[in-house]
Short mmCIF file of C-alpha atoms in Angstrom, two decimals:
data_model
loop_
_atom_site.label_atom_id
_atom_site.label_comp_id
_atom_site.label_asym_id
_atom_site.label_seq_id
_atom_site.Cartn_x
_atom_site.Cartn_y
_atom_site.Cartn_z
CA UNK A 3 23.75 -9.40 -49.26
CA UNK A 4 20.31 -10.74 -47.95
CA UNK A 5 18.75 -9.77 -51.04
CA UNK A 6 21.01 -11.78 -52.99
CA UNK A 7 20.65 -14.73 -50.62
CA UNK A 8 17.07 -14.77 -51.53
CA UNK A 9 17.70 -14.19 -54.88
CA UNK A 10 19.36 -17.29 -54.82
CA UNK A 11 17.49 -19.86 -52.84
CA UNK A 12 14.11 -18.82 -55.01
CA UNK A 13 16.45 -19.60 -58.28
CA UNK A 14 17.33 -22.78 -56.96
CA UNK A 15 13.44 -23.63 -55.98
CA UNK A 16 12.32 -22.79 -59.41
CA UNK A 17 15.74 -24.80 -60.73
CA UNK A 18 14.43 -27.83 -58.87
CA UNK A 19 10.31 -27.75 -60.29
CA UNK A 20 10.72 -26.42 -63.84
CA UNK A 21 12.72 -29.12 -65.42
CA UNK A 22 12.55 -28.08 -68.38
CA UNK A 23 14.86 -24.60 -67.66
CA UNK A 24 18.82 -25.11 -69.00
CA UNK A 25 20.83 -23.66 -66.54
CA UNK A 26 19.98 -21.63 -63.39
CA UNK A 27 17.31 -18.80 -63.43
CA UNK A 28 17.93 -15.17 -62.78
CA UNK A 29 16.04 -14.30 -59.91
CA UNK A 30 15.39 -10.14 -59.22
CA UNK A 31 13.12 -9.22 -56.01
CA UNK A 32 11.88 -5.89 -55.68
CA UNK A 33 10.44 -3.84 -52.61
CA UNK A 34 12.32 -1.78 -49.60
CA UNK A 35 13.04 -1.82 -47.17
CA UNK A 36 14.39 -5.83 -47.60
CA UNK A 37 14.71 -6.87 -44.80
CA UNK A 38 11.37 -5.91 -43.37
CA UNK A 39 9.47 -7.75 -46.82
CA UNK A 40 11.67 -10.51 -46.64
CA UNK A 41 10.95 -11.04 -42.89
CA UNK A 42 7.15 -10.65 -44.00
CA UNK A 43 7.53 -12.91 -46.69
CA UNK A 44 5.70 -10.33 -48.79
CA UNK A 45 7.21 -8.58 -51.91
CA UNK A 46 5.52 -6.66 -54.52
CA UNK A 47 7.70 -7.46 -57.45
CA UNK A 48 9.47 -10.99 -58.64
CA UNK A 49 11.01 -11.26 -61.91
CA UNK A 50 12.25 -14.43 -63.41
CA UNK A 51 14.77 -14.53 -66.21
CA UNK A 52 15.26 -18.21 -68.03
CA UNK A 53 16.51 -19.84 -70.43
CA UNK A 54 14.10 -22.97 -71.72
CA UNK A 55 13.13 -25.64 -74.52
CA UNK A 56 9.80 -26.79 -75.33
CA UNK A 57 8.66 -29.96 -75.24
CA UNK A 58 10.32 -30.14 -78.95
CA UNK A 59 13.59 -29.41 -78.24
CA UNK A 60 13.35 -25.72 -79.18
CA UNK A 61 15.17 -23.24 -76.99
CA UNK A 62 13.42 -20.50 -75.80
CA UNK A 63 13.86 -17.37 -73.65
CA UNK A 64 11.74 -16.77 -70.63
CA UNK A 65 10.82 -13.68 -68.98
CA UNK A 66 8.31 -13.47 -66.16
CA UNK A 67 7.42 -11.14 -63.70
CA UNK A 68 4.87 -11.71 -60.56
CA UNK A 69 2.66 -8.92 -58.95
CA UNK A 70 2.54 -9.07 -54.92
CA UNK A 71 3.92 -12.16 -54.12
CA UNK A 72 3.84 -13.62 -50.48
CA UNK A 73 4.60 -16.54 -48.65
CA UNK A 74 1.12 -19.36 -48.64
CA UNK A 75 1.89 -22.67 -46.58
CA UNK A 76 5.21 -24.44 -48.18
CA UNK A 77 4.80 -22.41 -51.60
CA UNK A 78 3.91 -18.63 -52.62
CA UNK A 79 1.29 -17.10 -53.87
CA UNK A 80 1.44 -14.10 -56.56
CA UNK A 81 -1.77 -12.20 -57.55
CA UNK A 82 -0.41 -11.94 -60.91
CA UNK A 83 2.09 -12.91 -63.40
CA UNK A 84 3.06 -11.73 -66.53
CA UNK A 85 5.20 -13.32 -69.04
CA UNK A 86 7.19 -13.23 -72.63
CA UNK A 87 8.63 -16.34 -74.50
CA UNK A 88 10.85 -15.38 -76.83
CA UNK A 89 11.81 -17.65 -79.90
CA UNK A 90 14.84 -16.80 -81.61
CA UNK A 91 15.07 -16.53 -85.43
CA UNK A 92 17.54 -19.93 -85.50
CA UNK A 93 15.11 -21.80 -83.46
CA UNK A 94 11.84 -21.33 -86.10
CA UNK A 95 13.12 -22.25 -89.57
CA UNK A 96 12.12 -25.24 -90.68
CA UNK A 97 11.75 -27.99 -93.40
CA UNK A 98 12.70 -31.06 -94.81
CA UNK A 99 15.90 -30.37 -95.43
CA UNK A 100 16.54 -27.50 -93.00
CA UNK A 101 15.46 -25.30 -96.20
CA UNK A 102 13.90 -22.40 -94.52
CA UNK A 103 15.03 -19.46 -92.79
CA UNK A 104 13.34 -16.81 -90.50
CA UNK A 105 14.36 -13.21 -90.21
CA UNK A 106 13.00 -9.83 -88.94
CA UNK A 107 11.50 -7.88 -91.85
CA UNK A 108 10.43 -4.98 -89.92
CA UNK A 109 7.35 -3.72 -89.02
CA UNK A 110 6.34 -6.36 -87.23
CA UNK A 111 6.72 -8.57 -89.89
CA UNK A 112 8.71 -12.14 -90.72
CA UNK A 113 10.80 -12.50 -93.93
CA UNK A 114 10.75 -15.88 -94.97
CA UNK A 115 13.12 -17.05 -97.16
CA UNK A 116 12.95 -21.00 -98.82
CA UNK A 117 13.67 -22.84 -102.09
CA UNK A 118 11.10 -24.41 -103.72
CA UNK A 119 12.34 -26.80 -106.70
CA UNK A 120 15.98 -24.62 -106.91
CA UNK A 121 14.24 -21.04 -107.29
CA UNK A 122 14.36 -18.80 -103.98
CA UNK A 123 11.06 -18.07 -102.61
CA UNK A 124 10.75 -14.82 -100.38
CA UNK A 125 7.94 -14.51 -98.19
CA UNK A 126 6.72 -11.50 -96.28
CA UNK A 127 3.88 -12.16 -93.32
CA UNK A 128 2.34 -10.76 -90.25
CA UNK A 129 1.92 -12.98 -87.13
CA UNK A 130 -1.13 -13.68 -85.01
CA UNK A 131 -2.74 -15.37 -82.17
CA UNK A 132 -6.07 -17.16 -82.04
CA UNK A 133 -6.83 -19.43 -79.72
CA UNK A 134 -3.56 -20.63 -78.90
CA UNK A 135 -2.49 -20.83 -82.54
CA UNK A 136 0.85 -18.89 -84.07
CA UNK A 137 -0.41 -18.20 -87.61
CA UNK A 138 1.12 -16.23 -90.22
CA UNK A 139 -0.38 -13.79 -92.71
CA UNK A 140 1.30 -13.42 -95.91
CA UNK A 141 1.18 -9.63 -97.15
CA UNK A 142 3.93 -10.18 -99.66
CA UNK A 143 5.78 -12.62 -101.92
CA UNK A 144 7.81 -13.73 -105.10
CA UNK A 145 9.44 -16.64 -106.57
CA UNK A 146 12.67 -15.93 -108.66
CA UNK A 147 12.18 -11.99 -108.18
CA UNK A 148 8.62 -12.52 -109.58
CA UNK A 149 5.38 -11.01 -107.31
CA UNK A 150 2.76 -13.35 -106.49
CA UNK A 151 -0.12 -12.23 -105.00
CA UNK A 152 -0.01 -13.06 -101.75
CA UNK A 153 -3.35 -14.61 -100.93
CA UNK A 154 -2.64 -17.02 -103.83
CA UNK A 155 -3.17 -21.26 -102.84
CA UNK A 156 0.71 -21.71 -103.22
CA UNK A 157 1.58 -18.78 -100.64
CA UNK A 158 -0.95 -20.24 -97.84
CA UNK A 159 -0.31 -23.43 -98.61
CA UNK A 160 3.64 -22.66 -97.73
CA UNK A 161 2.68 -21.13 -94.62
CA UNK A 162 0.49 -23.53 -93.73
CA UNK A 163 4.17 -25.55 -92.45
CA UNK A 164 4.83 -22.57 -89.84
CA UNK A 165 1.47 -22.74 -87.95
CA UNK A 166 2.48 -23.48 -84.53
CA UNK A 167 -0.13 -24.34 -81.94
CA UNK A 168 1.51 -23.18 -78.56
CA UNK A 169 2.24 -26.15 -75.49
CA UNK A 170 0.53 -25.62 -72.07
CA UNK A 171 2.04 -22.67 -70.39
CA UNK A 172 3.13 -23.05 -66.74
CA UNK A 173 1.81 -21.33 -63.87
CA UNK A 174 -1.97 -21.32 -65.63
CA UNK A 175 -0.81 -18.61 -67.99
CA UNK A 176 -2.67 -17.81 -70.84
CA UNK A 177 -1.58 -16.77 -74.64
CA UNK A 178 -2.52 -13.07 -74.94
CA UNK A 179 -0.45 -12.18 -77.81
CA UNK A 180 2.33 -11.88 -80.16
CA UNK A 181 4.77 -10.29 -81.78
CA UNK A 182 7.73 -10.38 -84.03
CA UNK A 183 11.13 -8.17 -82.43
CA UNK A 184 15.08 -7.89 -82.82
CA UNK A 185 15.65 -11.16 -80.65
CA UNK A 186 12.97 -13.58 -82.33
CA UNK A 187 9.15 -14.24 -82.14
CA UNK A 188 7.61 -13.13 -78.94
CA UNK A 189 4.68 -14.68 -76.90
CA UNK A 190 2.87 -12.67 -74.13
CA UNK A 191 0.81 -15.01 -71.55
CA UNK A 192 -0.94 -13.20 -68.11
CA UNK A 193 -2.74 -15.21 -65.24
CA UNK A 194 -3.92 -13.94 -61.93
CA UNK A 195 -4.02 -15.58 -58.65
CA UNK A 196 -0.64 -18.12 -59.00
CA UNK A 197 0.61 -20.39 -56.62
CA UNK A 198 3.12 -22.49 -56.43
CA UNK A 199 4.32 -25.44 -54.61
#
């Protein structure tokens, strides 16, 4: 019962600074025995479990977890944090008239499906991270069933429209990678020494 008490005063805190979060967070502590950390303020495990939309609207799911967290004036402090942003599939397709949709292709890999002037264009393309930038990079393609080589100026040039370059992360987390999964397109972001009013 204390446990969840706590659980549920630190959701409302985080409710009340991240304004961006729809709906209230799911708050797990870790560390035994309870009452003894939470008397200590002192646990070594917080996870965080959100839903959230970006400064664009987009919804995305948010999952972070902080190292060794304790109690520092009228906030906490947490010597680390770990996180993963998840983008769902319906939340990346694009264009100007909603033309484009996103699947898993496997592997690690996006299948992106559009139509360019009434004939379906399939893409096929990796994803990476530089420098804060979500890039993709085509390994195959075709246009009405037809192969195109995939490093062809009409390929990158429809890419080009998915190149995201990621907001400022809370917390001071930093991009570290990402990856492409079941549930959507996957950011990973770590920072070390977090505090929080």
């Amino acid at each position: 019962m204390a446990r969840g008490l706590a659980e549920g005063r630190l959701a409302d805190r985080i409710g009340r600074r991240q304004t961006n979060l729809v709906g209230r967070p799911d708050v797990s502590i870790e560390g035994l025995p309870f009452l003894l950390r939470a008397a200590r303020e002192s646990y070594p495990e917080v996870r965080v479990r959100a839903d959230a939309t970006t400064d664009r609207g987009s919804r995305i799911k948010a999952d972070v977890t902080f190292g060794n967290v304790s109690r520092e004036g009228d906030g906490y402090r947490a010597d680390t944090a770990s996180a993963r942003f998840t983008a769902p599939y319906s939340a990346l397709g694009d264009g100007p008239e909603g033309d484009t949709r996103i699947s898993d292709a496997g592997n690690g890999q996006l299948l992106i499906r559009r139509s360019v002037l009434g004939a379906p264009v399939v893409l096929t393309a990796g994803v990476e991270l530089h420098d804060g930038v979500v890039s993709l990079r085509p390994t195959a393609a075709s246009v009405a069933g037809r192969s195109l080589d995939p490093d062809s100026p009409l390929v990158a040039q429809a890419l080009a429209r998915q190149t995201r370059t990621l907001p400022e992360l809370p917390l001071g987390l930093r991009p570290a990678g990402v990856s492409v999964g079941a549930d959507g397109v996957t950011v990973t972001a770590r920072a070390e020494d977090v505090r929080t009013a």
